[in-house]
Amino acid sequence: MTTVGIIGAGNIGQALARGFVDHGYDVVIANSRGPETLADLVGELGEHARAATAQDAAEAGDIVVVTVPLKAYTEIPAAPLAGKTVLDTNNYYWERDGRIAALDEKRTTTSQLLQEHLPESTVVKAFNHIPAADILTDGSPAGTPGRRALATSSDSDEAVALVTRIYDEFGFDTVNVGPLAESWRVERDQPAYVVRQNRDELEQNLARAER
């Protein structure tokens, strides 16, 4: 059984934890306040979930989700993530994260920052442009007319294929944005950000993005 490490237990992290457990994965979830603060959540999730430190979640996960405020991305433990695929849900909110010049000047993307921090890992953008409340409620079977689509982005075709499979399990079609350098197209304030869209609409919104 595949184990998913989740670093970050906010709204997105909790929704993904529930979704992964529901789809037959084991989950190891961590937050910044300590495993004991997640007792109620893992109790609700059942025997296929446990709380841990970020280090332990990184070590335990066959794949790992990073879903922390962007300002905390440099605190993600790099060594235990070497050789692993890391799903990045991060978005840049300068009001929360403080100003990051490389992003303000459009010299990089949030996912590229995480990839630079995790040079031995494979970073792939996932679940960053859907409200947490929609993750478990807005999916539908493959082939459903108007099925919601989500974007992904990575420098690895294998990572894109992995996220495509996960999206399908959660009930979403996939649009591949391309390499991490293009992931800005699905970030905050772009047409594709946190709106419900099917595959064709998402492709159109990605094309309309302006940097």
PDB file of C-alpha atoms in Angstrom:
ATOM      1  CA  MET A   1       0.000   0.000   0.000  1.00  0.00           C
ATOM      2  CA  THR A   2       1.332   3.430  -0.907  1.00  0.00           C
ATOM      3  CA  THR A   3       2.075   5.799   1.958  1.00  0.00           C
ATOM      4  CA  VAL A   4       1.546   9.513   1.470  1.00  0.00           C
ATOM      5  CA  GLY A   5       3.430  11.889   3.732  1.00  0.00           C
ATOM      6  CA  ILE A   6       1.660  15.209   4.204  1.00  0.00           C
ATOM      7  CA  ILE A   7       3.640  18.115   5.619  1.00  0.00           C
ATOM      8  CA  GLY A   8       1.110  20.729   6.630  1.00  0.00           C
ATOM      9  CA  ALA A   9      -2.255  20.128   8.274  1.00  0.00           C
ATOM     10  CA  GLY A  10      -4.218  23.194   7.292  1.00  0.00           C
ATOM     11  CA  ASN A  11      -7.402  23.024   5.246  1.00  0.00           C
ATOM     12  CA  ILE A  12      -5.717  21.616   2.133  1.00  0.00           C
ATOM     13  CA  GLY A  13      -3.614  19.128   4.099  1.00  0.00           C
ATOM     14  CA  GLN A  14      -6.608  17.829   6.014  1.00  0.00           C
ATOM     15  CA  ALA A  15      -8.748  17.518   2.892  1.00  0.00           C
ATOM     16  CA  LEU A  16      -6.014  15.623   1.084  1.00  0.00           C
ATOM     17  CA  ALA A  17      -5.454  13.371   4.092  1.00  0.00           C
ATOM     18  CA  ARG A  18      -9.130  12.422   4.072  1.00  0.00           C
ATOM     19  CA  GLY A  19      -9.121  11.912   0.331  1.00  0.00           C
ATOM     20  CA  PHE A  20      -6.022   9.740   0.275  1.00  0.00           C
ATOM     21  CA  VAL A  21      -7.318   7.553   3.114  1.00  0.00           C
ATOM     22  CA  ASP A  22     -10.650   7.207   1.300  1.00  0.00           C
ATOM     23  CA  HIS A  23      -8.800   6.069  -1.824  1.00  0.00           C
ATOM     24  CA  GLY A  24      -6.819   3.364  -0.079  1.00  0.00           C
ATOM     25  CA  TYR A  25      -3.576   5.080   0.850  1.00  0.00           C
ATOM     26  CA  ASP A  26      -1.847   5.182   4.202  1.00  0.00           C
ATOM     27  CA  VAL A  27      -1.263   8.741   5.421  1.00  0.00           C
ATOM     28  CA  VAL A  28       1.367  10.185   7.739  1.00  0.00           C
ATOM     29  CA  ILE A  29       0.588  13.825   8.468  1.00  0.00           C
ATOM     30  CA  ALA A  30       2.592  16.516  10.220  1.00  0.00           C
ATOM     31  CA  ASN A  31       2.184  20.127  11.243  1.00  0.00           C
ATOM     32  CA  SER A  32       4.416  22.715  12.885  1.00  0.00           C
ATOM     33  CA  ARG A  33       2.894  22.285  16.346  1.00  0.00           C
ATOM     34  CA  GLY A  34       3.587  18.628  17.014  1.00  0.00           C
ATOM     35  CA  PRO A  35       1.884  15.267  16.403  1.00  0.00           C
ATOM     36  CA  GLU A  36      -0.129  15.441  19.609  1.00  0.00           C
ATOM     37  CA  THR A  37      -2.125  18.365  18.207  1.00  0.00           C
ATOM     38  CA  LEU A  38      -3.373  16.140  15.370  1.00  0.00           C
ATOM     39  CA  ALA A  39      -4.870  13.441  17.610  1.00  0.00           C
ATOM     40  CA  ASP A  40      -8.467  14.315  16.780  1.00  0.00           C
ATOM     41  CA  LEU A  41      -7.807  14.364  13.039  1.00  0.00           C
ATOM     42  CA  VAL A  42      -6.037  11.016  12.882  1.00  0.00           C
ATOM     43  CA  GLY A  43      -8.646   9.551  15.204  1.00  0.00           C
ATOM     44  CA  GLU A  44     -11.284  10.583  12.709  1.00  0.00           C
ATOM     45  CA  LEU A  45      -9.267   9.261   9.761  1.00  0.00           C
ATOM     46  CA  GLY A  46      -8.828   5.837  11.337  1.00  0.00           C
ATOM     47  CA  GLU A  47      -6.202   3.137  11.263  1.00  0.00           C
ATOM     48  CA  HIS A  48      -4.686   4.179   7.950  1.00  0.00           C
ATOM     49  CA  ALA A  49      -3.510   7.552   9.271  1.00  0.00           C
ATOM     50  CA  ARG A  50      -1.045   8.630  11.911  1.00  0.00           C
ATOM     51  CA  ALA A  51       0.464  11.896  13.056  1.00  0.00           C
ATOM     52  CA  ALA A  52       4.204  12.500  13.040  1.00  0.00           C
ATOM     53  CA  THR A  53       6.877  15.145  12.804  1.00  0.00           C
ATOM     54  CA  ALA A  54       7.685  16.681   9.432  1.00  0.00           C
ATOM     55  CA  GLN A  55      10.904  14.654   9.376  1.00  0.00           C
ATOM     56  CA  ASP A  56       8.997  11.432  10.009  1.00  0.00           C
ATOM     57  CA  ALA A  57       6.311  12.245   7.441  1.00  0.00           C
ATOM     58  CA  ALA A  58       9.010  12.949   4.861  1.00  0.00           C
ATOM     59  CA  GLU A  59      10.755   9.684   5.668  1.00  0.00           C
ATOM     60  CA  ALA A  60       7.586   7.588   5.708  1.00  0.00           C
ATOM     61  CA  GLY A  61       6.012   8.851   2.503  1.00  0.00           C
ATOM     62  CA  ASP A  62       6.482   7.038  -0.762  1.00  0.00           C
ATOM     63  CA  ILE A  63       5.195  10.319  -2.130  1.00  0.00           C
ATOM     64  CA  VAL A  64       4.980  13.511  -0.070  1.00  0.00           C
ATOM     65  CA  VAL A  65       2.691  16.535  -0.171  1.00  0.00           C
ATOM     66  CA  VAL A  66       4.091  19.896   0.924  1.00  0.00           C
ATOM     67  CA  THR A  67       1.213  22.152   1.893  1.00  0.00           C
ATOM     68  CA  VAL A  68       2.650  24.783   4.214  1.00  0.00           C
ATOM     69  CA  PRO A  69       2.581  28.573   3.943  1.00  0.00           C
ATOM     70  CA  LEU A  70       5.167  29.549   1.347  1.00  0.00           C
ATOM     71  CA  LYS A  71       7.173  31.498   3.922  1.00  0.00           C
ATOM     72  CA  ALA A  72       7.950  28.162   5.621  1.00  0.00           C
ATOM     73  CA  TYR A  73       9.156  26.250   2.567  1.00  0.00           C
ATOM     74  CA  THR A  74      12.812  26.389   3.624  1.00  0.00           C
ATOM     75  CA  GLU A  75      11.889  24.505   6.808  1.00  0.00           C
ATOM     76  CA  ILE A  76      10.889  21.403   4.820  1.00  0.00           C
ATOM     77  CA  PRO A  77      13.450  18.656   5.560  1.00  0.00           C
ATOM     78  CA  ALA A  78      15.360  17.980   2.351  1.00  0.00           C
ATOM     79  CA  ALA A  79      17.409  14.869   3.102  1.00  0.00           C
ATOM     80  CA  PRO A  80      14.536  12.408   3.667  1.00  0.00           C
ATOM     81  CA  LEU A  81      12.832  13.637   0.491  1.00  0.00           C
ATOM     82  CA  ALA A  82      15.796  12.774  -1.747  1.00  0.00           C
ATOM     83  CA  GLY A  83      14.669  10.630  -4.649  1.00  0.00           C
ATOM     84  CA  LYS A  84      10.976  11.180  -3.926  1.00  0.00           C
ATOM     85  CA  THR A  85       8.186  12.948  -5.780  1.00  0.00           C
ATOM     86  CA  VAL A  86       6.911  15.971  -3.859  1.00  0.00           C
ATOM     87  CA  LEU A  87       3.466  17.422  -4.564  1.00  0.00           C
ATOM     88  CA  ASP A  88       3.535  21.176  -4.039  1.00  0.00           C
ATOM     89  CA  THR A  89       0.287  22.999  -3.228  1.00  0.00           C
ATOM     90  CA  ASN A  90       1.967  26.307  -2.368  1.00  0.00           C
ATOM     91  CA  ASN A  91       0.790  29.741  -3.396  1.00  0.00           C
ATOM     92  CA  TYR A  92       2.384  33.132  -2.795  1.00  0.00           C
ATOM     93  CA  TYR A  93       0.429  35.492  -0.587  1.00  0.00           C
ATOM     94  CA  TRP A  94       2.784  38.333   0.202  1.00  0.00           C
ATOM     95  CA  GLU A  95       0.396  39.574   2.880  1.00  0.00           C
ATOM     96  CA  ARG A  96       1.089  36.326   4.778  1.00  0.00           C
ATOM     97  CA  ASP A  97       4.500  35.301   3.485  1.00  0.00           C
ATOM     98  CA  GLY A  98       6.284  38.635   3.300  1.00  0.00           C
ATOM     99  CA  ARG A  99       7.730  39.985   0.103  1.00  0.00           C
ATOM    100  CA  ILE A 100       9.839  37.570  -1.950  1.00  0.00           C
ATOM    101  CA  ALA A 101      11.732  39.598  -4.529  1.00  0.00           C
ATOM    102  CA  ALA A 102      12.297  36.753  -6.989  1.00  0.00           C
ATOM    103  CA  LEU A 103       8.531  36.213  -7.184  1.00  0.00           C
ATOM    104  CA  ASP A 104       7.622  39.895  -7.237  1.00  0.00           C
ATOM    105  CA  GLU A 105      10.082  40.375 -10.096  1.00  0.00           C
ATOM    106  CA  LYS A 106       8.713  37.269 -11.837  1.00  0.00           C
ATOM    107  CA  ARG A 107      12.115  35.623 -12.009  1.00  0.00           C
ATOM    108  CA  THR A 108      10.888  32.293 -10.676  1.00  0.00           C
ATOM    109  CA  THR A 109       7.781  30.477  -9.477  1.00  0.00           C
ATOM    110  CA  THR A 110       6.733  29.112  -6.118  1.00  0.00           C
ATOM    111  CA  SER A 111       7.335  25.548  -7.260  1.00  0.00           C
ATOM    112  CA  GLN A 112      10.771  26.408  -8.609  1.00  0.00           C
ATOM    113  CA  LEU A 113      11.667  27.814  -5.194  1.00  0.00           C
ATOM    114  CA  LEU A 114      10.673  24.522  -3.588  1.00  0.00           C
ATOM    115  CA  GLN A 115      12.558  22.556  -6.236  1.00  0.00           C
ATOM    116  CA  GLU A 116      15.684  24.598  -5.519  1.00  0.00           C
ATOM    117  CA  HIS A 117      15.274  23.794  -1.828  1.00  0.00           C
ATOM    118  CA  LEU A 118      14.808  20.087  -2.628  1.00  0.00           C
ATOM    119  CA  PRO A 119      17.428  19.500  -5.328  1.00  0.00           C
ATOM    120  CA  GLU A 120      17.350  15.711  -4.982  1.00  0.00           C
ATOM    121  CA  SER A 121      13.549  15.509  -5.184  1.00  0.00           C
ATOM    122  CA  THR A 122      11.080  15.821  -8.051  1.00  0.00           C
ATOM    123  CA  VAL A 123       8.620  18.638  -7.431  1.00  0.00           C
ATOM    124  CA  VAL A 124       5.219  18.685  -9.130  1.00  0.00           C
ATOM    125  CA  LYS A 125       2.511  21.318  -8.725  1.00  0.00           C
ATOM    126  CA  ALA A 126      -0.796  19.901  -7.523  1.00  0.00           C
ATOM    127  CA  PHE A 127      -4.034  20.971  -5.828  1.00  0.00           C
ATOM    128  CA  ASN A 128      -2.929  24.626  -5.581  1.00  0.00           C
ATOM    129  CA  HIS A 129      -5.848  26.234  -7.422  1.00  0.00           C
ATOM    130  CA  ILE A 130      -8.876  24.549  -5.890  1.00  0.00           C
ATOM    131  CA  PRO A 131     -10.515  25.576  -2.614  1.00  0.00           C
ATOM    132  CA  ALA A 132      -9.962  22.988   0.105  1.00  0.00           C
ATOM    133  CA  ALA A 133     -13.707  22.507   0.516  1.00  0.00           C
ATOM    134  CA  ASP A 134     -14.033  21.448  -3.137  1.00  0.00           C
ATOM    135  CA  ILE A 135     -11.377  18.722  -3.074  1.00  0.00           C
ATOM    136  CA  LEU A 136     -13.680  16.109  -1.574  1.00  0.00           C
ATOM    137  CA  THR A 137     -16.992  17.371  -2.939  1.00  0.00           C
ATOM    138  CA  ASP A 138     -16.519  18.452  -6.569  1.00  0.00           C
ATOM    139  CA  GLY A 139     -14.978  15.374  -8.155  1.00  0.00           C
ATOM    140  CA  SER A 140     -16.891  13.144 -10.549  1.00  0.00           C
ATOM    141  CA  PRO A 141     -16.256   9.920 -12.488  1.00  0.00           C
ATOM    142  CA  ALA A 142     -14.138   9.984 -15.624  1.00  0.00           C
ATOM    143  CA  GLY A 143     -16.198  10.863 -18.667  1.00  0.00           C
ATOM    144  CA  THR A 144     -18.755  12.925 -16.749  1.00  0.00           C
ATOM    145  CA  PRO A 145     -19.792  15.905 -18.932  1.00  0.00           C
ATOM    146  CA  GLY A 146     -18.238  19.102 -17.599  1.00  0.00           C
ATOM    147  CA  ARG A 147     -15.928  17.224 -15.230  1.00  0.00           C
ATOM    148  CA  ARG A 148     -13.790  19.668 -13.300  1.00  0.00           C
ATOM    149  CA  ALA A 149     -10.165  19.870 -14.382  1.00  0.00           C
ATOM    150  CA  LEU A 150      -7.065  20.735 -12.402  1.00  0.00           C
ATOM    151  CA  ALA A 151      -3.641  21.770 -13.629  1.00  0.00           C
ATOM    152  CA  THR A 152      -0.284  20.272 -12.853  1.00  0.00           C
ATOM    153  CA  SER A 153       3.260  21.261 -13.731  1.00  0.00           C
ATOM    154  CA  SER A 154       6.634  19.554 -13.406  1.00  0.00           C
ATOM    155  CA  ASP A 155       9.982  19.117 -15.078  1.00  0.00           C
ATOM    156  CA  SER A 156       9.302  15.357 -14.889  1.00  0.00           C
ATOM    157  CA  ASP A 157       6.860  13.515 -17.149  1.00  0.00           C
ATOM    158  CA  GLU A 158       6.661  10.724 -14.571  1.00  0.00           C
ATOM    159  CA  ALA A 159       5.578  13.176 -11.876  1.00  0.00           C
ATOM    160  CA  VAL A 160       2.900  14.609 -14.155  1.00  0.00           C
ATOM    161  CA  ALA A 161       1.648  11.072 -14.806  1.00  0.00           C
ATOM    162  CA  LEU A 162       1.504  10.422 -11.054  1.00  0.00           C
ATOM    163  CA  VAL A 163      -0.530  13.547 -10.368  1.00  0.00           C
ATOM    164  CA  THR A 164      -2.788  12.775 -13.336  1.00  0.00           C
ATOM    165  CA  ARG A 165      -3.587   9.404 -11.752  1.00  0.00           C
ATOM    166  CA  ILE A 166      -4.180  10.979  -8.336  1.00  0.00           C
ATOM    167  CA  TYR A 167      -6.421  13.680  -9.817  1.00  0.00           C
ATOM    168  CA  ASP A 168      -8.454  11.009 -11.575  1.00  0.00           C
ATOM    169  CA  GLU A 169      -8.855   9.088  -8.299  1.00  0.00           C
ATOM    170  CA  PHE A 170     -10.131  12.265  -6.655  1.00  0.00           C
ATOM    171  CA  GLY A 171     -12.506  12.846  -9.580  1.00  0.00           C
ATOM    172  CA  PHE A 172     -10.760  15.462 -11.724  1.00  0.00           C
ATOM    173  CA  ASP A 173      -9.406  15.727 -15.256  1.00  0.00           C
ATOM    174  CA  THR A 174      -5.857  16.971 -15.714  1.00  0.00           C
ATOM    175  CA  VAL A 175      -4.262  19.682 -17.816  1.00  0.00           C
ATOM    176  CA  ASN A 176      -0.456  19.675 -17.943  1.00  0.00           C
ATOM    177  CA  VAL A 177       0.865  23.242 -17.847  1.00  0.00           C
ATOM    178  CA  GLY A 178       4.390  22.100 -18.728  1.00  0.00           C
ATOM    179  CA  PRO A 179       7.629  22.662 -16.812  1.00  0.00           C
ATOM    180  CA  LEU A 180       7.784  24.333 -13.414  1.00  0.00           C
ATOM    181  CA  ALA A 181       8.850  27.562 -15.111  1.00  0.00           C
ATOM    182  CA  GLU A 182       5.318  27.747 -16.572  1.00  0.00           C
ATOM    183  CA  SER A 183       3.494  27.014 -13.296  1.00  0.00           C
ATOM    184  CA  TRP A 184       2.896  30.749 -12.755  1.00  0.00           C
ATOM    185  CA  ARG A 185      -0.031  30.333 -15.164  1.00  0.00           C
ATOM    186  CA  VAL A 186      -2.085  28.668 -12.443  1.00  0.00           C
ATOM    187  CA  GLU A 187      -1.007  30.834  -9.527  1.00  0.00           C
ATOM    188  CA  ARG A 188      -2.823  33.586  -7.672  1.00  0.00           C
ATOM    189  CA  ASP A 189      -4.558  36.316  -9.680  1.00  0.00           C
ATOM    190  CA  GLN A 190      -4.437  34.323 -12.922  1.00  0.00           C
ATOM    191  CA  PRO A 191      -7.631  33.355 -14.785  1.00  0.00           C
ATOM    192  CA  ALA A 192      -7.344  29.681 -13.825  1.00  0.00           C
ATOM    193  CA  TYR A 193      -6.946  30.292 -10.102  1.00  0.00           C
ATOM    194  CA  VAL A 194      -9.670  28.881  -7.792  1.00  0.00           C
ATOM    195  CA  VAL A 195     -12.451  28.844 -10.360  1.00  0.00           C
ATOM    196  CA  ARG A 196     -14.426  25.815 -11.404  1.00  0.00           C
ATOM    197  CA  GLN A 197     -13.524  24.875 -14.965  1.00  0.00           C
ATOM    198  CA  ASN A 198     -13.595  21.855 -17.215  1.00  0.00           C
ATOM    199  CA  ARG A 199     -10.628  20.765 -19.313  1.00  0.00           C
ATOM    200  CA  ASP A 200     -11.353  23.068 -22.268  1.00  0.00           C
ATOM    201  CA  GLU A 201     -12.020  26.047 -20.016  1.00  0.00           C
ATOM    202  CA  LEU A 202      -8.849  25.421 -18.037  1.00  0.00           C
ATOM    203  CA  GLU A 203      -6.767  25.234 -21.193  1.00  0.00           C
ATOM    204  CA  GLN A 204      -8.290  28.536 -22.334  1.00  0.00           C
ATOM    205  CA  ASN A 205      -7.634  30.180 -18.966  1.00  0.00           C
ATOM    206  CA  LEU A 206      -4.031  28.999 -18.960  1.00  0.00           C
ATOM    207  CA  ALA A 207      -3.564  30.500 -22.416  1.00  0.00           C
ATOM    208  CA  ARG A 208      -5.047  33.809 -21.217  1.00  0.00           C
ATOM    209  CA  ALA A 209      -2.619  34.086 -18.305  1.00  0.00           C
ATOM    210  CA  GLU A 210      -0.368  37.136 -18.305  1.00  0.00           C
ATOM    211  CA  ARG A 211       2.762  37.596 -16.270  1.00  0.00           C
TER     212      ARG A 211
END
